[in-house]
PDB file of C-alpha atoms and ligand atoms in Angstrom:
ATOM      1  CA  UNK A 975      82.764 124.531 105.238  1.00 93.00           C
ATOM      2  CA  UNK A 976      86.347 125.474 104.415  1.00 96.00           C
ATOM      3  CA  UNK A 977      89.412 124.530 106.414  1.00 97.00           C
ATOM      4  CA  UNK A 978      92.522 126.440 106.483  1.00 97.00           C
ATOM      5  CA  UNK A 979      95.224 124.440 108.494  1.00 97.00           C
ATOM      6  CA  UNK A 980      97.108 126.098 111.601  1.00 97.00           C
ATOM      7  CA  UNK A 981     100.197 126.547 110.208  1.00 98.00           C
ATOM      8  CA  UNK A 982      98.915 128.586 107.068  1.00 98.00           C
ATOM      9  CA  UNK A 983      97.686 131.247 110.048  1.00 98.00           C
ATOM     10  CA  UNK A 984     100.441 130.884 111.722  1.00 98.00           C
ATOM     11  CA  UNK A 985     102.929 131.344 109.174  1.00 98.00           C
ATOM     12  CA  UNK A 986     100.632 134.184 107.744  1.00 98.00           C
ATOM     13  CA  UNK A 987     100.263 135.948 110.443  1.00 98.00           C
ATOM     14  CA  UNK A 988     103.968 135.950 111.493  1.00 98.00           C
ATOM     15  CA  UNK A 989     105.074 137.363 108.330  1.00 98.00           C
ATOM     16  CA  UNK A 990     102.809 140.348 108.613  1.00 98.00           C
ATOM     17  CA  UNK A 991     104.308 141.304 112.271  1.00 98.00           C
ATOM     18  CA  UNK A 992     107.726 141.055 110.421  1.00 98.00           C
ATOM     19  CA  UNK A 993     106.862 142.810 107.082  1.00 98.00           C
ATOM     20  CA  UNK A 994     104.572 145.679 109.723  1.00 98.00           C
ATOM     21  CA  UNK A 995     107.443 146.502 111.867  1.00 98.00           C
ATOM     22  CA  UNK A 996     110.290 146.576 108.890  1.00 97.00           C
ATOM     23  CA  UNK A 997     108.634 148.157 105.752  1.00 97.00           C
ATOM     24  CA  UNK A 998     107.121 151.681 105.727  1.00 97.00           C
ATOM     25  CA  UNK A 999     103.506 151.486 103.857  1.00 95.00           C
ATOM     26  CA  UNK A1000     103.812 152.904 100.483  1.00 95.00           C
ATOM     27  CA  UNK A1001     101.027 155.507 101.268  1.00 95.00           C
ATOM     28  CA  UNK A1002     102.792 156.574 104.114  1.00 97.00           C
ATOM     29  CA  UNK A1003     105.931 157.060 101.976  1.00 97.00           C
ATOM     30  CA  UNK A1004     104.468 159.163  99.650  1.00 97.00           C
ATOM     31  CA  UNK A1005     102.706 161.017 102.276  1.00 97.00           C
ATOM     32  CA  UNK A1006     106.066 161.761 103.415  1.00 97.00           C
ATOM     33  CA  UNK A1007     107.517 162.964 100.095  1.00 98.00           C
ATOM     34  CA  UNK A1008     104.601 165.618  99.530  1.00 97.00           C
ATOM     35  CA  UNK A1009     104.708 166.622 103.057  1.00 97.00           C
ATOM     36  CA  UNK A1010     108.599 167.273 102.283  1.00 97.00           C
ATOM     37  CA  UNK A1011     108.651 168.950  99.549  1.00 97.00           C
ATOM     38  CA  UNK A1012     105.749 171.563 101.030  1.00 96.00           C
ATOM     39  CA  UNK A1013     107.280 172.253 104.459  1.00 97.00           C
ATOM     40  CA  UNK A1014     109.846 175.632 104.366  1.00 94.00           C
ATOM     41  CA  UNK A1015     110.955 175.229 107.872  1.00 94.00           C
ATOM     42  CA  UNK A1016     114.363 173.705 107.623  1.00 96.00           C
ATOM     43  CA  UNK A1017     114.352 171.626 110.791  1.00 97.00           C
ATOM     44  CA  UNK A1018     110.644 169.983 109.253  1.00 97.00           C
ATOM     45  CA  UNK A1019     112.565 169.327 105.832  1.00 97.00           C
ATOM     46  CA  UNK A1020     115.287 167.712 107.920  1.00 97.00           C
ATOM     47  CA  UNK A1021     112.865 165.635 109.993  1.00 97.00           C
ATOM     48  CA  UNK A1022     111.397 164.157 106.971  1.00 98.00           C
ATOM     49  CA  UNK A1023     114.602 163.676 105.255  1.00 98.00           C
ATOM     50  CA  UNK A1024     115.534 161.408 108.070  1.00 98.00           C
ATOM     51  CA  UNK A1025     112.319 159.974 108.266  1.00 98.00           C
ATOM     52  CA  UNK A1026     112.569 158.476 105.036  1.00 98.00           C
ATOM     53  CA  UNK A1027     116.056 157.338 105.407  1.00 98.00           C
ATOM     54  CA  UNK A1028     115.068 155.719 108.602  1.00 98.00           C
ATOM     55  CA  UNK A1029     112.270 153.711 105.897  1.00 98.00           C
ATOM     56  CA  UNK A1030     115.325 152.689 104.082  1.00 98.00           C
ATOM     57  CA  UNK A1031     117.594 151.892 106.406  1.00 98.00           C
ATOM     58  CA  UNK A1032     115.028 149.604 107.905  1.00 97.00           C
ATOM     59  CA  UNK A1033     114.188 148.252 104.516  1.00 96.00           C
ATOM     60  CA  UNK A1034     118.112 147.399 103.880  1.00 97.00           C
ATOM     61  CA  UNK A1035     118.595 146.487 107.349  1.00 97.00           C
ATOM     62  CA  UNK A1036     115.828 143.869 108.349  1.00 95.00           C
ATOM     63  CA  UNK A1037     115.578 146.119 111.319  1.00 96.00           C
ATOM     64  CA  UNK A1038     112.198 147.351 112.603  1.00 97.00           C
ATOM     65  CA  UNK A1039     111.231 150.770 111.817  1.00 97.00           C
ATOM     66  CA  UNK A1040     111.489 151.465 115.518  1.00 97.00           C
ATOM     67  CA  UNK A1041     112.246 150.001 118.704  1.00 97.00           C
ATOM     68  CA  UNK A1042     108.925 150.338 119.726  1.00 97.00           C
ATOM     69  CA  UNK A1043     107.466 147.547 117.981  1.00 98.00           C
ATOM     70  CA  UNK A1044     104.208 147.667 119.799  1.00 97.00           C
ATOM     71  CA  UNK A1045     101.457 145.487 121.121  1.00 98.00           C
ATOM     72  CA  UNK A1046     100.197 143.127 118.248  1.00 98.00           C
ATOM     73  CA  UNK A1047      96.471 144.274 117.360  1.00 98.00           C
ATOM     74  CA  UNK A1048      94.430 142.171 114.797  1.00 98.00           C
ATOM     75  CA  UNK A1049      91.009 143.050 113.195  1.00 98.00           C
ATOM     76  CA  UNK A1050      89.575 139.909 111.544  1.00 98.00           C
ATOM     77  CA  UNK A1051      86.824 139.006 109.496  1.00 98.00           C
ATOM     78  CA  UNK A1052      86.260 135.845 109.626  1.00 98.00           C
ATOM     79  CA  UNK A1053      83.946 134.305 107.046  1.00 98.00           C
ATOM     80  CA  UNK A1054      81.076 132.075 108.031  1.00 97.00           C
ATOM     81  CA  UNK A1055      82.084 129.247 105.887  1.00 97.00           C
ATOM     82  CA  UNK A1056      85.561 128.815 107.325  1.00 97.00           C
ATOM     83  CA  UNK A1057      87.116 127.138 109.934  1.00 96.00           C
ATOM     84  CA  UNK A1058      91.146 126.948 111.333  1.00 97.00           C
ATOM     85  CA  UNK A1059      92.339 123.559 112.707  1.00 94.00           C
ATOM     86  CA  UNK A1060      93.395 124.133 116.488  1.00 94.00           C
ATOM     87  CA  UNK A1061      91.089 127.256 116.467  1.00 96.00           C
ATOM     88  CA  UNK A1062      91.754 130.853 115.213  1.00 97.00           C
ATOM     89  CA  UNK A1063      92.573 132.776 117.968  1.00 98.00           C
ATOM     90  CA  UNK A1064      95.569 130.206 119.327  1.00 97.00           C
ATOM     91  CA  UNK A1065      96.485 130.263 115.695  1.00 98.00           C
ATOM     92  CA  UNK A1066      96.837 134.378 115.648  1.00 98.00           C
ATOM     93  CA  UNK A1067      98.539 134.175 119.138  1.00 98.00           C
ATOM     94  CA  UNK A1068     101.686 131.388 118.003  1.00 98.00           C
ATOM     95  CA  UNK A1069     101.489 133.724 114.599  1.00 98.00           C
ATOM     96  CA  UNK A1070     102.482 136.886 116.981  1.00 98.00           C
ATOM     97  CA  UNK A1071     105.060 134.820 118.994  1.00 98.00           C
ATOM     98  CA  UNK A1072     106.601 133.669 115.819  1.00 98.00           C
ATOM     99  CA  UNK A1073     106.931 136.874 114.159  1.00 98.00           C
ATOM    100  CA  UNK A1074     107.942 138.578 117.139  1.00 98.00           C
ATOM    101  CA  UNK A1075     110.808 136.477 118.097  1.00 98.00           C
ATOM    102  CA  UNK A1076     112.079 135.516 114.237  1.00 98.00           C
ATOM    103  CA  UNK A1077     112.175 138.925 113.292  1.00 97.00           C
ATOM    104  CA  UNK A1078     114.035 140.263 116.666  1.00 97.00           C
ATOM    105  CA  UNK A1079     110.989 142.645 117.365  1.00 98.00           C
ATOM    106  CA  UNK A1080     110.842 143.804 120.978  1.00 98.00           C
ATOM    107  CA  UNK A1081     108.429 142.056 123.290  1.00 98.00           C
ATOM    108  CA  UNK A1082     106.392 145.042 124.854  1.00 98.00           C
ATOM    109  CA  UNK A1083     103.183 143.134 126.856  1.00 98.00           C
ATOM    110  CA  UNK A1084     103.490 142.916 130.084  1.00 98.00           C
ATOM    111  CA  UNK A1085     101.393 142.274 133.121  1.00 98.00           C
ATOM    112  CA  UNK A1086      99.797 145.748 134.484  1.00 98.00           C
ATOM    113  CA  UNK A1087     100.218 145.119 137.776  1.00 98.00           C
ATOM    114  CA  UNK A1088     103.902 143.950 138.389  1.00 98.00           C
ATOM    115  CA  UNK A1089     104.830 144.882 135.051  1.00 98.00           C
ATOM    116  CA  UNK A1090     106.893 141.620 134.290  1.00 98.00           C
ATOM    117  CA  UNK A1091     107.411 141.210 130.612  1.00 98.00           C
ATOM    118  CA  UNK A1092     105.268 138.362 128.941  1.00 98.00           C
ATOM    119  CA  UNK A1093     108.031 137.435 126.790  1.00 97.00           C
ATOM    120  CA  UNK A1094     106.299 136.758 123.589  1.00 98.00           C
ATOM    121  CA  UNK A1095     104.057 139.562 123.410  1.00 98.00           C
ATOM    122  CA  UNK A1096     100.935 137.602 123.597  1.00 98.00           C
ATOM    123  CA  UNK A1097      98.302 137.848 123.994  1.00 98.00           C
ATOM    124  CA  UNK A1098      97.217 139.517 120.815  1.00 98.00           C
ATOM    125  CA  UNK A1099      94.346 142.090 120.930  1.00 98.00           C
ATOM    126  CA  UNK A1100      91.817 140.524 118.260  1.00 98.00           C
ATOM    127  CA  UNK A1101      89.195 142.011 117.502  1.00 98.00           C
ATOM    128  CA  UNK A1102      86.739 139.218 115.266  1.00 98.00           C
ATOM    129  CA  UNK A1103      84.190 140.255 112.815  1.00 98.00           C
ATOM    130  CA  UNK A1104      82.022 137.061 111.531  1.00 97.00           C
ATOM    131  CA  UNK A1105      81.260 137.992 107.608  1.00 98.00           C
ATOM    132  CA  UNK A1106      79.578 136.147 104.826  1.00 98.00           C
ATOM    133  CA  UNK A1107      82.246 133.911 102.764  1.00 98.00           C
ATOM    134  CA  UNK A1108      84.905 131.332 103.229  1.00 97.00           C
ATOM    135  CA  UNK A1109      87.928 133.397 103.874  1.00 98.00           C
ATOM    136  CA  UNK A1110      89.960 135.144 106.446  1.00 98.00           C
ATOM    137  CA  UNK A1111      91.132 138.506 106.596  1.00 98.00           C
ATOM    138  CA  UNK A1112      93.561 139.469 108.677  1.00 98.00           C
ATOM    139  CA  UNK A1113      94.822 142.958 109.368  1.00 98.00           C
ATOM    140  CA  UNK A1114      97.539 144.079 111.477  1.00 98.00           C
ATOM    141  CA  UNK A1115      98.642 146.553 113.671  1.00 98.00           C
ATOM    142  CA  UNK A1116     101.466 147.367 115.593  1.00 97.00           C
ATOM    143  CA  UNK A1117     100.423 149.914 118.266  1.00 97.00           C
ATOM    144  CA  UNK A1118     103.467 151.641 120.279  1.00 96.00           C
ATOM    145  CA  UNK A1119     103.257 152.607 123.557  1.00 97.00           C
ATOM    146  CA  UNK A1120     103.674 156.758 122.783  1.00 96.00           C
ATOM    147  CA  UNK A1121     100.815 156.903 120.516  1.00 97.00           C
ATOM    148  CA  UNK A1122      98.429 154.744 122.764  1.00 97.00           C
ATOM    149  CA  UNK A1123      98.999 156.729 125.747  1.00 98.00           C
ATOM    150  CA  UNK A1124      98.190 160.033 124.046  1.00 98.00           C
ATOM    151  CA  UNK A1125      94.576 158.797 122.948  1.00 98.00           C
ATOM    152  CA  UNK A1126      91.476 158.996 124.400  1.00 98.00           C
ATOM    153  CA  UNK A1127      87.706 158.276 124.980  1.00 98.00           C
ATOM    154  CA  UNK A1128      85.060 160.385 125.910  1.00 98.00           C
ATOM    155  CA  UNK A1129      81.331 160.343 126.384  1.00 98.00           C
ATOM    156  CA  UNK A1130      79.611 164.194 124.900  1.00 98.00           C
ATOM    157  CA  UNK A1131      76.916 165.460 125.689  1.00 98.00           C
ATOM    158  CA  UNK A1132      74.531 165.194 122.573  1.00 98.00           C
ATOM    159  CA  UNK A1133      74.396 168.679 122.272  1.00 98.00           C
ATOM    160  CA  UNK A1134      77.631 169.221 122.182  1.00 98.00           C
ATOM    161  CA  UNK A1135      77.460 167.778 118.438  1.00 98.00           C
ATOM    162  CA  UNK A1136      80.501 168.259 115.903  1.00 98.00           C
ATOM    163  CA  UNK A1137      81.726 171.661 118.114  1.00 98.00           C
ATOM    164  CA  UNK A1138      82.106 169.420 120.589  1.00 98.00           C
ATOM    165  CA  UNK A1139      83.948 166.569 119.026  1.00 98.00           C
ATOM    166  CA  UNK A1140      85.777 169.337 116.810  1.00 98.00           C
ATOM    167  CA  UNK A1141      87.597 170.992 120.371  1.00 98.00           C
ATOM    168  CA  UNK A1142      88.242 167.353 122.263  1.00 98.00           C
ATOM    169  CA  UNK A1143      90.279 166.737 119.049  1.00 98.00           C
ATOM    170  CA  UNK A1144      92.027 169.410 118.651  1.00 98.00           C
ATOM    171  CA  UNK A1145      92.618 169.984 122.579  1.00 98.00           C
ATOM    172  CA  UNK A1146      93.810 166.363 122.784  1.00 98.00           C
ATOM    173  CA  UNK A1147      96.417 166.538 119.330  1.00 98.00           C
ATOM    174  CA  UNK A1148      97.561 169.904 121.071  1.00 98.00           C
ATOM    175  CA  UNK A1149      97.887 168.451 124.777  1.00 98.00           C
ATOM    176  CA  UNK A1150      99.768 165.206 123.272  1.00 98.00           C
ATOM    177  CA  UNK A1151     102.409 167.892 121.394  1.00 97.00           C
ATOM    178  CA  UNK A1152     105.193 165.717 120.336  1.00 97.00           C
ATOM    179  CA  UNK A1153     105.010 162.767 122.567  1.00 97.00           C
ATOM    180  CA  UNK A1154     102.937 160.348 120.166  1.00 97.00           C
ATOM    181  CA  UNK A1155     105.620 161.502 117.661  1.00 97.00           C
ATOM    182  CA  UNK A1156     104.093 163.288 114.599  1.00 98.00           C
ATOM    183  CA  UNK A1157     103.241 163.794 112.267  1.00 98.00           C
ATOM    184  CA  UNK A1158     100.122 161.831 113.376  1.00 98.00           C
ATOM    185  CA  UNK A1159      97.383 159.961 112.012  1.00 98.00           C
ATOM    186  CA  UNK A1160      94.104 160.495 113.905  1.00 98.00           C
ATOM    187  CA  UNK A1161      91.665 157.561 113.760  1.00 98.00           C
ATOM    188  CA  UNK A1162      88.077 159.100 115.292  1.00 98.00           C
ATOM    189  CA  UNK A1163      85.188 156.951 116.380  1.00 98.00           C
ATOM    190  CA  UNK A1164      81.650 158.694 116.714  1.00 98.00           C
ATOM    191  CA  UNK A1165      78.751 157.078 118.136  1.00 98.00           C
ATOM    192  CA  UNK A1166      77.787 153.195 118.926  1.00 98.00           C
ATOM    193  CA  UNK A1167      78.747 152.718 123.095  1.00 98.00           C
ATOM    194  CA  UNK A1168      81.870 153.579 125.154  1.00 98.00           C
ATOM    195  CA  UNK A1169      84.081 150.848 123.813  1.00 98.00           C
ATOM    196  CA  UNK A1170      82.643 150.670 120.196  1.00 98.00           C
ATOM    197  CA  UNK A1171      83.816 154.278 119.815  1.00 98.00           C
ATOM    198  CA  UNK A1172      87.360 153.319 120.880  1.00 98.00           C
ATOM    199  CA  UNK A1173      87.315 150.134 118.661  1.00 98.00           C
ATOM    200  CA  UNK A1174      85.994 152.210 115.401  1.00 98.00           C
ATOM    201  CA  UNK A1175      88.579 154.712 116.352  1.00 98.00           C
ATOM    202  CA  UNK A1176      91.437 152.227 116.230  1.00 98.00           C
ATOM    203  CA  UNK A1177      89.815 150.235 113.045  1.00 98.00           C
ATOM    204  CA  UNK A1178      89.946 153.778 111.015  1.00 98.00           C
ATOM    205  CA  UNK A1179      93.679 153.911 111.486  1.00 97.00           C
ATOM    206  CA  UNK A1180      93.841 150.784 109.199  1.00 96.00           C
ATOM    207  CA  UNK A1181      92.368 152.925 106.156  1.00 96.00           C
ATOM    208  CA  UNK A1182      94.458 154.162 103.350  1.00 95.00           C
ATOM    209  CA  UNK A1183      95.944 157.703 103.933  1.00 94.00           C
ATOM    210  CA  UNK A1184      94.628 159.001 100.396  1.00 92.00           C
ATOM    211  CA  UNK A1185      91.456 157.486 100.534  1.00 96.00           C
ATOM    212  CA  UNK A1186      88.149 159.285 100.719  1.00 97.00           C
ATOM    213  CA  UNK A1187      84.872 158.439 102.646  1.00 98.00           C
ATOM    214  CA  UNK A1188      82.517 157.430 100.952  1.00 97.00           C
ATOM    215  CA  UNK A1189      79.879 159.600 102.789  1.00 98.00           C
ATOM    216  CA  UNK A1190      81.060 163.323 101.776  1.00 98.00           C
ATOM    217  CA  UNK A1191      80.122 165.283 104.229  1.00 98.00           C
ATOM    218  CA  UNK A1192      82.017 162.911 106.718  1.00 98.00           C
ATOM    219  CA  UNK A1193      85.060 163.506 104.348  1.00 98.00           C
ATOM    220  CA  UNK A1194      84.413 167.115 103.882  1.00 98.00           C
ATOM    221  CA  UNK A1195      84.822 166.717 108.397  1.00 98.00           C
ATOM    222  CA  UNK A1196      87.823 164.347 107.635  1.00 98.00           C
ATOM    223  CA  UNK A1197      89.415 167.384 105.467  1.00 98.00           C
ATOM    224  CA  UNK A1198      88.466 170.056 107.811  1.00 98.00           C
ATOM    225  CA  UNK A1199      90.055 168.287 110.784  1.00 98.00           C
ATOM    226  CA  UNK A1200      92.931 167.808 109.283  1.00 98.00           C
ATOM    227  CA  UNK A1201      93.480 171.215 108.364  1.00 98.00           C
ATOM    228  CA  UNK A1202      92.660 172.553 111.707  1.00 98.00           C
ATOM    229  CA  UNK A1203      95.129 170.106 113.428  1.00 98.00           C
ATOM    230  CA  UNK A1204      97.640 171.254 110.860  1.00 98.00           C
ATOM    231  CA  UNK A1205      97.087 174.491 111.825  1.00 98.00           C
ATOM    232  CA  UNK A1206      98.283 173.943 115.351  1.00 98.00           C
ATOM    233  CA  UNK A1207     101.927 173.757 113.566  1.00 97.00           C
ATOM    234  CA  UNK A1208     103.187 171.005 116.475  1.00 98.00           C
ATOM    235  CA  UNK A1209     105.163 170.047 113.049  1.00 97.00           C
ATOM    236  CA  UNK A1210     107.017 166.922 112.217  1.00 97.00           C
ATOM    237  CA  UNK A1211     108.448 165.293 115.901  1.00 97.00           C
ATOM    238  CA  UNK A1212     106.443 168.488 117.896  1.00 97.00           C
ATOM    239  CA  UNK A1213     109.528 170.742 116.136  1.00 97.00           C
ATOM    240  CA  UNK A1214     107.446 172.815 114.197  1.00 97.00           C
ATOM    241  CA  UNK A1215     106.034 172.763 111.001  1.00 97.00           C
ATOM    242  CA  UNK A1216     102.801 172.453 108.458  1.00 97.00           C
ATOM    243  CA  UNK A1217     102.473 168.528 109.003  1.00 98.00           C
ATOM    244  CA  UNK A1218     101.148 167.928 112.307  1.00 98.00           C
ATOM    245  CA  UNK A1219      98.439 164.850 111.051  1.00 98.00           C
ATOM    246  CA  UNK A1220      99.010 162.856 108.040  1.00 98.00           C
ATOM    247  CA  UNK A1221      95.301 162.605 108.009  1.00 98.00           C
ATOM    248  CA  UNK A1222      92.125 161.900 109.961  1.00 98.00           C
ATOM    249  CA  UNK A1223      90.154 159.167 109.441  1.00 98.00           C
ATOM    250  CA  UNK A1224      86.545 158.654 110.840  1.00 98.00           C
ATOM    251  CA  UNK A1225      83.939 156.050 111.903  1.00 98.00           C
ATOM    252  CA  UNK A1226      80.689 156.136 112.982  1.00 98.00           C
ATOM    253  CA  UNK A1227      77.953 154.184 114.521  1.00 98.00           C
ATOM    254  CA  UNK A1228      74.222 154.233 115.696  1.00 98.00           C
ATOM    255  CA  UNK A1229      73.980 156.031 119.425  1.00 98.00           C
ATOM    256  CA  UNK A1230      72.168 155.947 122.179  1.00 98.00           C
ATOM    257  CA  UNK A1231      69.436 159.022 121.968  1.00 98.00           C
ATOM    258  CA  UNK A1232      71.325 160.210 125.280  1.00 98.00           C
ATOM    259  CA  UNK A1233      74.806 160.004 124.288  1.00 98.00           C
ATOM    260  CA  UNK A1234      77.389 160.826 122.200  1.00 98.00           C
ATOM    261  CA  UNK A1235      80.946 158.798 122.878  1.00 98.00           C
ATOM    262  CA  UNK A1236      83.786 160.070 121.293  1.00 98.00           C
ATOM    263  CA  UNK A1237      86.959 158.057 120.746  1.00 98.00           C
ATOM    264  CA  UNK A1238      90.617 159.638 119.449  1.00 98.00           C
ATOM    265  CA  UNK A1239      92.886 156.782 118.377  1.00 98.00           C
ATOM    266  CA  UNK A1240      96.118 158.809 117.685  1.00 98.00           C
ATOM    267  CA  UNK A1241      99.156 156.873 115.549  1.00 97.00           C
ATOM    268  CA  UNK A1242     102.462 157.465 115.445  1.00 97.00           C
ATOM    269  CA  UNK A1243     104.189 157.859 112.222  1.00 95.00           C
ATOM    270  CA  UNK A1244     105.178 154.945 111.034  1.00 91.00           C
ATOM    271  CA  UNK A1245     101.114 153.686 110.912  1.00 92.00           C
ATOM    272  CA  UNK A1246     102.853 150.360 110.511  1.00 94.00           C
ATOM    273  CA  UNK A1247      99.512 148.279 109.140  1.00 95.00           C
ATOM    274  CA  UNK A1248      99.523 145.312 107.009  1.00 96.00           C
ATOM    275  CA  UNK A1249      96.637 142.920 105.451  1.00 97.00           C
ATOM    276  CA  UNK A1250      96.608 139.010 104.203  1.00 98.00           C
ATOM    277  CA  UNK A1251      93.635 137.089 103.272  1.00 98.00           C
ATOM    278  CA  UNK A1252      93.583 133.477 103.248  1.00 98.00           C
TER     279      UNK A1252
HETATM  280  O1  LMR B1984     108.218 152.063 124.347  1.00 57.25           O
HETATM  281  C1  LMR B1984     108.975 152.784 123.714  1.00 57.25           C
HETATM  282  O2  LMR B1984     109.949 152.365 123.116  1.00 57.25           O
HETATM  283  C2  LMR B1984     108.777 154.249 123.630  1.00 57.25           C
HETATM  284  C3  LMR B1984     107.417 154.689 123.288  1.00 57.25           C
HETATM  285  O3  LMR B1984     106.895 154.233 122.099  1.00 57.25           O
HETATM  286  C4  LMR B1984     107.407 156.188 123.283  1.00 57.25           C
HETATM  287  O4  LMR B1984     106.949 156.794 122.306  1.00 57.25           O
HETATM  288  O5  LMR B1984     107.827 156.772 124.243  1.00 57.25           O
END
């Protein structure tokens, strides 16, 4: 059994809440640049033109991206060889508090009730995965509060099948316009039970944009989705344009013969992600 000492987490997981929140993924970037250069509506061109300056102002700045800096979600896959002195989860918590207050990011967690802020933005959402091995990978997230709000779960009908799942995405992406501020990515979770859909929904979003699945008829869905929520031409912050969705990402799971859930994790576009393994 392999130990990895608090602090390592700690200090690990910190830095990835700072490096999220300040440094636009390079995939993103680039998504940005192509998605530029092919819009003709001026106000798009403009709204990408700032959207990249915004990058590298943030960059220069050691300001975050944006001042929503979002609840702290982790997926980890923790390997069954390893263990964390003081216990993983407290470690991934101090890791968020850290980050959160040494980089200046705004605290957003607060209770649901009475809404008093937490302070620290713990607790973390952590989702654990136990794999074969010794190490521990850690992915992050930084959800806003826009994006969340606009996304959804739903349980289908079975027969209802891929027409189905085809109009509750595209009727949600149109209903959320420009509120979770596109252009979008769309993480989509098919199958498994009511909250495994929602999970693989938000677990997609951590893929990278330019990737393909491996399964091709799933990406030959992946393509077609994105296309057809292009189509809507919501545009860059809802102001018009070819670049609704950056691109759709899906994950599936074994169902229930009698159901079909149905889970639309929609991202703002920053998709601030980052990895670490220890
Ligand atoms: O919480 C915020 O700062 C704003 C939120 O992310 C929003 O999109 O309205």
């Amino acid at each position: 059994m392999r130990t990895i000492e608090r602090d390592t987490v700690v200090d690990a997981v910190a830095k990835l809440c700072i490096d999220a929140n300040r440094y636009l993924p390079a995939d993103v970037r680039r998504a940005f640049e192509a998605a530029q250069a092919k819009e003709d509506n001026p106000v798009a061109k403009e709204v990408f033109r700032q959207l990249l300056e915004n990058a590298d102002l943030a960059e220069k700045s050691g300001l975050p991206l944006c001042q929503d800096t979002g609840l702290a979600v982790l997926f980890v896959e923790v390997g069954e060889e390893v263990a964390v002195n003081g216990g993983l989860r407290d470690a991934i918590n101090e890791g968020v508090r850290k980050g959160y207050a040494d980089g200046f990011l705004r605290k957003s967690s607060c209770d649901p009730m009475t809404r008093a802020n937490r302070g620290d933005n713990t607790p973390a959402i952590i989702h654990f995965d136990v794999v074969p091995g010794d190490t521990l990978k850690i992915s992050f997230m930084a959800k806003g509060g826009g994006s969340e709000n606009m996304s959804r779960v739903t349980m289908l009908a079975p027969s209802q099948g891929y027409e189905g799942i085809k109009d509750f995405i595209l009727d949600r992406v149109a209903e959320a316009g420009p509120n979770p501020c596109p252009p979008i990515l769309i993480g989509v979770g098919i199958g498994g039970t009511f909250e495994n859909a929602a999970i693989l929904s938000k677990k997609a979003l951590l893929r990278e944009l330019d990737d393909t699945h491996p399964d091709p008829e799933t990406a030959a869905k992946e393509k077609e989705l994105l296309q057809l929520v292009n189509d809507l031409g919501i545009g860059p912050m809802g102001l018009g344009g070819k670049t609704t969705c950056l691109a759709v990402k899906i994950a599936m799971a074994p169902v229930h013969i009698a159901s079909l859930p149905l889970a639309v994790n929609i991202q703002c576009h920053s998709a601030r992600h980052k990895e670490v393994t220890l």
